[in-house]
Amino acid sequence: MNKSDIILNLSRRLPDIRIDDADQAVNLLLDLLSSRLAAGGRAEIRGFGSFSLHERKARMGRNPRTGDAV
């Protein structure tokens, strides 16, 4: 499911909401989540999920065709 699917689904489930309003609501939610994560915080939507960033150390990648290190 992508963002436009969420917007269409929201507008279908709530017929009083126009597609433009559903688009604004979804964009606002995603902007709030991304700004919270960018600030190093954690976001939780009860009944849906929790979001946080986890730092990972760098690793050596390999080109699958040649085997060269990337």
PDB file of N, CA and C in Angstrom:
ATOM      1  N   MET A   1       0.857  -1.169   0.000  1.00  0.00           N
ATOM      2  CA  MET A   1       0.000   0.000   0.000  1.00  0.00           C
ATOM      3  C   MET A   1       0.900   1.228   0.000  1.00  0.00           C
ATOM      4  N   ASN A   2       0.636   2.149  -0.898  1.00  0.00           N
ATOM      5  CA  ASN A   2       1.423   3.373  -0.942  1.00  0.00           C
ATOM      6  C   ASN A   2       0.572   4.563  -0.461  1.00  0.00           C
ATOM      7  N   LYS A   3       1.155   5.747  -0.501  1.00  0.00           N
ATOM      8  CA  LYS A   3       0.494   6.927   0.055  1.00  0.00           C
ATOM      9  C   LYS A   3      -0.833   7.223  -0.653  1.00  0.00           C
ATOM     10  N   SER A   4      -0.865   7.124  -1.962  1.00  0.00           N
ATOM     11  CA  SER A   4      -2.112   7.412  -2.681  1.00  0.00           C
ATOM     12  C   SER A   4      -3.191   6.377  -2.371  1.00  0.00           C
ATOM     13  N   ASP A   5      -2.795   5.126  -2.115  1.00  0.00           N
ATOM     14  CA  ASP A   5      -3.765   4.103  -1.704  1.00  0.00           C
ATOM     15  C   ASP A   5      -4.369   4.445  -0.340  1.00  0.00           C
ATOM     16  N   ILE A   6      -3.535   4.929   0.569  1.00  0.00           N
ATOM     17  CA  ILE A   6      -4.025   5.323   1.897  1.00  0.00           C
ATOM     18  C   ILE A   6      -5.020   6.477   1.768  1.00  0.00           C
ATOM     19  N   ILE A   7      -4.700   7.449   0.928  1.00  0.00           N
ATOM     20  CA  ILE A   7      -5.577   8.607   0.734  1.00  0.00           C
ATOM     21  C   ILE A   7      -6.916   8.174   0.156  1.00  0.00           C
ATOM     22  N   LEU A   8      -6.902   7.343  -0.861  1.00  0.00           N
ATOM     23  CA  LEU A   8      -8.155   6.872  -1.468  1.00  0.00           C
ATOM     24  C   LEU A   8      -8.969   6.031  -0.490  1.00  0.00           C
ATOM     25  N   ASN A   9      -8.303   5.173   0.256  1.00  0.00           N
ATOM     26  CA  ASN A   9      -8.979   4.333   1.233  1.00  0.00           C
ATOM     27  C   ASN A   9      -9.630   5.182   2.320  1.00  0.00           C
ATOM     28  N   LEU A  10      -8.907   6.201   2.781  1.00  0.00           N
ATOM     29  CA  LEU A  10      -9.442   7.100   3.800  1.00  0.00           C
ATOM     30  C   LEU A  10     -10.662   7.852   3.289  1.00  0.00           C
ATOM     31  N   SER A  11     -10.598   8.349   2.066  1.00  0.00           N
ATOM     32  CA  SER A  11     -11.733   9.097   1.524  1.00  0.00           C
ATOM     33  C   SER A  11     -12.931   8.192   1.244  1.00  0.00           C
ATOM     34  N   ARG A  12     -12.694   6.924   0.947  1.00  0.00           N
ATOM     35  CA  ARG A  12     -13.808   5.984   0.726  1.00  0.00           C
ATOM     36  C   ARG A  12     -14.475   5.586   2.043  1.00  0.00           C
ATOM     37  N   ARG A  13     -13.666   5.387   3.081  1.00  0.00           N
ATOM     38  CA  ARG A  13     -14.228   4.979   4.371  1.00  0.00           C
ATOM     39  C   ARG A  13     -14.975   6.107   5.063  1.00  0.00           C
ATOM     40  N   LEU A  14     -14.536   7.327   4.813  1.00  0.00           N
ATOM     41  CA  LEU A  14     -15.171   8.504   5.420  1.00  0.00           C
ATOM     42  C   LEU A  14     -15.699   9.393   4.299  1.00  0.00           C
ATOM     43  N   PRO A  15     -16.924   9.150   3.847  1.00  0.00           N
ATOM     44  CA  PRO A  15     -17.443   9.869   2.679  1.00  0.00           C
ATOM     45  C   PRO A  15     -17.579  11.380   2.891  1.00  0.00           C
ATOM     46  N   ASP A  16     -17.588  11.839   4.136  1.00  0.00           N
ATOM     47  CA  ASP A  16     -17.691  13.276   4.392  1.00  0.00           C
ATOM     48  C   ASP A  16     -16.370  13.998   4.112  1.00  0.00           C
ATOM     49  N   ILE A  17     -15.287  13.245   3.967  1.00  0.00           N
ATOM     50  CA  ILE A  17     -13.970  13.839   3.734  1.00  0.00           C
ATOM     51  C   ILE A  17     -13.660  13.800   2.239  1.00  0.00           C
ATOM     52  N   ARG A  18     -13.304  14.975   1.694  1.00  0.00           N
ATOM     53  CA  ARG A  18     -12.912  15.044   0.279  1.00  0.00           C
ATOM     54  C   ARG A  18     -11.512  14.472   0.125  1.00  0.00           C
ATOM     55  N   ILE A  19     -11.171  14.096  -1.091  1.00  0.00           N
ATOM     56  CA  ILE A  19      -9.846  13.534  -1.363  1.00  0.00           C
ATOM     57  C   ILE A  19      -8.761  14.550  -1.037  1.00  0.00           C
ATOM     58  N   ASP A  20      -8.995  15.825  -1.326  1.00  0.00           N
ATOM     59  CA  ASP A  20      -8.002  16.859  -1.010  1.00  0.00           C
ATOM     60  C   ASP A  20      -7.745  16.943   0.490  1.00  0.00           C
ATOM     61  N   ASP A  21      -8.812  16.832   1.282  1.00  0.00           N
ATOM     62  CA  ASP A  21      -8.655  16.884   2.741  1.00  0.00           C
ATOM     63  C   ASP A  21      -7.927  15.641   3.259  1.00  0.00           C
ATOM     64  N   ALA A  22      -8.234  14.478   2.688  1.00  0.00           N
ATOM     65  CA  ALA A  22      -7.551  13.244   3.077  1.00  0.00           C
ATOM     66  C   ALA A  22      -6.073  13.331   2.714  1.00  0.00           C
ATOM     67  N   ASP A  23      -5.776  13.924   1.566  1.00  0.00           N
ATOM     68  CA  ASP A  23      -4.396  14.113   1.139  1.00  0.00           C
ATOM     69  C   ASP A  23      -3.645  15.006   2.125  1.00  0.00           C
ATOM     70  N   GLN A  24      -4.264  16.091   2.536  1.00  0.00           N
ATOM     71  CA  GLN A  24      -3.644  16.990   3.513  1.00  0.00           C
ATOM     72  C   GLN A  24      -3.413  16.281   4.848  1.00  0.00           C
ATOM     73  N   ALA A  25      -4.375  15.477   5.290  1.00  0.00           N
ATOM     74  CA  ALA A  25      -4.255  14.774   6.566  1.00  0.00           C
ATOM     75  C   ALA A  25      -3.112  13.767   6.528  1.00  0.00           C
ATOM     76  N   VAL A  26      -3.015  13.004   5.457  1.00  0.00           N
ATOM     77  CA  VAL A  26      -1.953  12.001   5.333  1.00  0.00           C
ATOM     78  C   VAL A  26      -0.596  12.689   5.237  1.00  0.00           C
ATOM     79  N   ASN A  27      -0.508  13.760   4.458  1.00  0.00           N
ATOM     80  CA  ASN A  27       0.756  14.490   4.348  1.00  0.00           C
ATOM     81  C   ASN A  27       1.170  15.084   5.687  1.00  0.00           C
ATOM     82  N   LEU A  28       0.230  15.614   6.438  1.00  0.00           N
ATOM     83  CA  LEU A  28       0.531  16.176   7.752  1.00  0.00           C
ATOM     84  C   LEU A  28       1.061  15.090   8.691  1.00  0.00           C
ATOM     85  N   LEU A  29       0.404  13.948   8.704  1.00  0.00           N
ATOM     86  CA  LEU A  29       0.838  12.846   9.556  1.00  0.00           C
ATOM     87  C   LEU A  29       2.249  12.389   9.201  1.00  0.00           C
ATOM     88  N   LEU A  30       2.516  12.228   7.909  1.00  0.00           N
ATOM     89  CA  LEU A  30       3.838  11.783   7.484  1.00  0.00           C
ATOM     90  C   LEU A  30       4.906  12.839   7.765  1.00  0.00           C
ATOM     91  N   ASP A  31       4.561  14.112   7.606  1.00  0.00           N
ATOM     92  CA  ASP A  31       5.505  15.186   7.926  1.00  0.00           C
ATOM     93  C   ASP A  31       5.835  15.205   9.417  1.00  0.00           C
ATOM     94  N   LEU A  32       4.821  15.017  10.247  1.00  0.00           N
ATOM     95  CA  LEU A  32       5.057  14.984  11.690  1.00  0.00           C
ATOM     96  C   LEU A  32       5.930  13.800  12.088  1.00  0.00           C
ATOM     97  N   LEU A  33       5.645  12.632  11.519  1.00  0.00           N
ATOM     98  CA  LEU A  33       6.452  11.451  11.817  1.00  0.00           C
ATOM     99  C   LEU A  33       7.901  11.645  11.378  1.00  0.00           C
ATOM    100  N   SER A  34       8.094  12.146  10.171  1.00  0.00           N
ATOM    101  CA  SER A  34       9.458  12.289   9.662  1.00  0.00           C
ATOM    102  C   SER A  34      10.231  13.362  10.415  1.00  0.00           C
ATOM    103  N   SER A  35       9.577  14.455  10.802  1.00  0.00           N
ATOM    104  CA  SER A  35      10.290  15.489  11.555  1.00  0.00           C
ATOM    105  C   SER A  35      10.644  14.999  12.951  1.00  0.00           C
ATOM    106  N   ARG A  36       9.784  14.210  13.545  1.00  0.00           N
ATOM    107  CA  ARG A  36      10.068  13.644  14.870  1.00  0.00           C
ATOM    108  C   ARG A  36      11.257  12.686  14.804  1.00  0.00           C
ATOM    109  N   LEU A  37      11.288  11.841  13.772  1.00  0.00           N
ATOM    110  CA  LEU A  37      12.391  10.901  13.611  1.00  0.00           C
ATOM    111  C   LEU A  37      13.686  11.634  13.264  1.00  0.00           C
ATOM    112  N   ALA A  38      13.603  12.681  12.445  1.00  0.00           N
ATOM    113  CA  ALA A  38      14.786  13.448  12.064  1.00  0.00           C
ATOM    114  C   ALA A  38      15.399  14.146  13.275  1.00  0.00           C
ATOM    115  N   ALA A  39      14.571  14.487  14.253  1.00  0.00           N
ATOM    116  CA  ALA A  39      15.059  15.144  15.464  1.00  0.00           C
ATOM    117  C   ALA A  39      15.623  14.130  16.462  1.00  0.00           C
ATOM    118  N   GLY A  40      15.634  12.859  16.084  1.00  0.00           N
ATOM    119  CA  GLY A  40      16.182  11.829  16.964  1.00  0.00           C
ATOM    120  C   GLY A  40      15.172  11.247  17.922  1.00  0.00           C
ATOM    121  N   GLY A  41      13.902  11.575  17.718  1.00  0.00           N
ATOM    122  CA  GLY A  41      12.866  11.088  18.625  1.00  0.00           C
ATOM    123  C   GLY A  41      12.258   9.774  18.181  1.00  0.00           C
ATOM    124  N   ARG A  42      11.188   9.432  18.820  1.00  0.00           N
ATOM    125  CA  ARG A  42      10.460   8.191  18.560  1.00  0.00           C
ATOM    126  C   ARG A  42       9.003   8.558  18.379  1.00  0.00           C
ATOM    127  N   ALA A  43       8.295   7.874  17.494  1.00  0.00           N
ATOM    128  CA  ALA A  43       6.883   8.142  17.268  1.00  0.00           C
ATOM    129  C   ALA A  43       6.100   6.851  17.440  1.00  0.00           C
ATOM    130  N   GLU A  44       4.950   6.956  18.070  1.00  0.00           N
ATOM    131  CA  GLU A  44       4.112   5.786  18.291  1.00  0.00           C
ATOM    132  C   GLU A  44       2.674   6.139  17.961  1.00  0.00           C
ATOM    133  N   ILE A  45       2.036   5.295  17.168  1.00  0.00           N
ATOM    134  CA  ILE A  45       0.609   5.422  16.877  1.00  0.00           C
ATOM    135  C   ILE A  45      -0.031   4.159  17.434  1.00  0.00           C
ATOM    136  N   ARG A  46      -0.767   4.305  18.509  1.00  0.00           N
ATOM    137  CA  ARG A  46      -1.356   3.140  19.186  1.00  0.00           C
ATOM    138  C   ARG A  46      -2.227   2.349  18.228  1.00  0.00           C
ATOM    139  N   GLY A  47      -2.074   1.053  18.239  1.00  0.00           N
ATOM    140  CA  GLY A  47      -2.845   0.172  17.377  1.00  0.00           C
ATOM    141  C   GLY A  47      -2.301   0.090  15.961  1.00  0.00           C
ATOM    142  N   PHE A  48      -1.234   0.856  15.650  1.00  0.00           N
ATOM    143  CA  PHE A  48      -0.664   0.834  14.306  1.00  0.00           C
ATOM    144  C   PHE A  48       0.803   0.442  14.330  1.00  0.00           C
ATOM    145  N   GLY A  49       1.605   1.169  15.114  1.00  0.00           N
ATOM    146  CA  GLY A  49       3.021   0.834  15.174  1.00  0.00           C
ATOM    147  C   GLY A  49       3.830   1.927  15.824  1.00  0.00           C
ATOM    148  N   SER A  50       5.088   1.625  16.087  1.00  0.00           N
ATOM    149  CA  SER A  50       6.014   2.606  16.636  1.00  0.00           C
ATOM    150  C   SER A  50       7.199   2.711  15.690  1.00  0.00           C
ATOM    151  N   PHE A  51       7.766   3.898  15.632  1.00  0.00           N
ATOM    152  CA  PHE A  51       8.831   4.185  14.691  1.00  0.00           C
ATOM    153  C   PHE A  51      10.002   4.809  15.431  1.00  0.00           C
ATOM    154  N   SER A  52      11.200   4.344  15.125  1.00  0.00           N
ATOM    155  CA  SER A  52      12.410   4.926  15.676  1.00  0.00           C
ATOM    156  C   SER A  52      13.553   4.585  14.733  1.00  0.00           C
ATOM    157  N   LEU A  53      14.617   5.355  14.840  1.00  0.00           N
ATOM    158  CA  LEU A  53      15.789   5.117  14.006  1.00  0.00           C
ATOM    159  C   LEU A  53      16.825   4.336  14.799  1.00  0.00           C
ATOM    160  N   HIS A  54      17.514   3.463  14.127  1.00  0.00           N
ATOM    161  CA  HIS A  54      18.581   2.685  14.744  1.00  0.00           C
ATOM    162  C   HIS A  54      19.845   2.869  13.911  1.00  0.00           C
ATOM    163  N   GLU A  55      20.901   3.309  14.550  1.00  0.00           N
ATOM    164  CA  GLU A  55      22.179   3.493  13.871  1.00  0.00           C
ATOM    165  C   GLU A  55      22.838   2.134  13.675  1.00  0.00           C
ATOM    166  N   ARG A  56      23.387   1.936  12.499  1.00  0.00           N
ATOM    167  CA  ARG A  56      24.128   0.709  12.218  1.00  0.00           C
ATOM    168  C   ARG A  56      25.527   1.096  11.760  1.00  0.00           C
ATOM    169  N   LYS A  57      26.491   0.280  12.102  1.00  0.00           N
ATOM    170  CA  LYS A  57      27.848   0.568  11.662  1.00  0.00           C
ATOM    171  C   LYS A  57      27.967   0.260  10.170  1.00  0.00           C
ATOM    172  N   ALA A  58      28.908   0.931   9.538  1.00  0.00           N
ATOM    173  CA  ALA A  58      29.122   0.747   8.099  1.00  0.00           C
ATOM    174  C   ALA A  58      29.623  -0.668   7.831  1.00  0.00           C
ATOM    175  N   ARG A  59      29.307  -1.174   6.670  1.00  0.00           N
ATOM    176  CA  ARG A  59      29.785  -2.501   6.305  1.00  0.00           C
ATOM    177  C   ARG A  59      30.292  -2.459   4.872  1.00  0.00           C
ATOM    178  N   MET A  60      31.072  -3.424   4.518  1.00  0.00           N
ATOM    179  CA  MET A  60      31.628  -3.501   3.179  1.00  0.00           C
ATOM    180  C   MET A  60      30.617  -4.186   2.266  1.00  0.00           C
ATOM    181  N   GLY A  61      30.293  -3.538   1.152  1.00  0.00           N
ATOM    182  CA  GLY A  61      29.389  -4.121   0.170  1.00  0.00           C
ATOM    183  C   GLY A  61      30.176  -4.695  -0.994  1.00  0.00           C
ATOM    184  N   ARG A  62      29.557  -5.564  -1.734  1.00  0.00           N
ATOM    185  CA  ARG A  62      30.229  -6.170  -2.888  1.00  0.00           C
ATOM    186  C   ARG A  62      29.321  -6.107  -4.107  1.00  0.00           C
ATOM    187  N   ASN A  63      29.937  -5.853  -5.232  1.00  0.00           N
ATOM    188  CA  ASN A  63      29.227  -5.894  -6.501  1.00  0.00           C
ATOM    189  C   ASN A  63      28.974  -7.367  -6.817  1.00  0.00           C
ATOM    190  N   PRO A  64      27.717  -7.776  -6.949  1.00  0.00           N
ATOM    191  CA  PRO A  64      27.435  -9.208  -7.145  1.00  0.00           C
ATOM    192  C   PRO A  64      27.964  -9.745  -8.495  1.00  0.00           C
ATOM    193  N   ARG A  65      28.092  -8.877  -9.463  1.00  0.00           N
ATOM    194  CA  ARG A  65      28.566  -9.348 -10.769  1.00  0.00           C
ATOM    195  C   ARG A  65      30.080  -9.583 -10.777  1.00  0.00           C
ATOM    196  N   THR A  66      30.820  -8.615 -10.195  1.00  0.00           N
ATOM    197  CA  THR A  66      32.282  -8.707 -10.262  1.00  0.00           C
ATOM    198  C   THR A  66      32.924  -9.162  -8.962  1.00  0.00           C
ATOM    199  N   GLY A  67      32.226  -9.019  -7.859  1.00  0.00           N
ATOM    200  CA  GLY A  67      32.789  -9.365  -6.566  1.00  0.00           C
ATOM    201  C   GLY A  67      33.663  -8.270  -5.983  1.00  0.00           C
ATOM    202  N   ASP A  68      33.789  -7.131  -6.687  1.00  0.00           N
ATOM    203  CA  ASP A  68      34.601  -6.013  -6.201  1.00  0.00           C
ATOM    204  C   ASP A  68      33.942  -5.359  -4.991  1.00  0.00           C
ATOM    205  N   ALA A  69      34.779  -4.883  -4.072  1.00  0.00           N
ATOM    206  CA  ALA A  69      34.288  -4.179  -2.900  1.00  0.00           C
ATOM    207  C   ALA A  69      33.723  -2.823  -3.312  1.00  0.00           C
ATOM    208  N   VAL A  70      32.623  -2.453  -2.678  1.00  0.00           N
ATOM    209  CA  VAL A  70      31.975  -1.163  -2.963  1.00  0.00           C
ATOM    210  C   VAL A  70      32.046  -0.319  -1.709  1.00  0.00           C
TER     211      VAL A  70
END
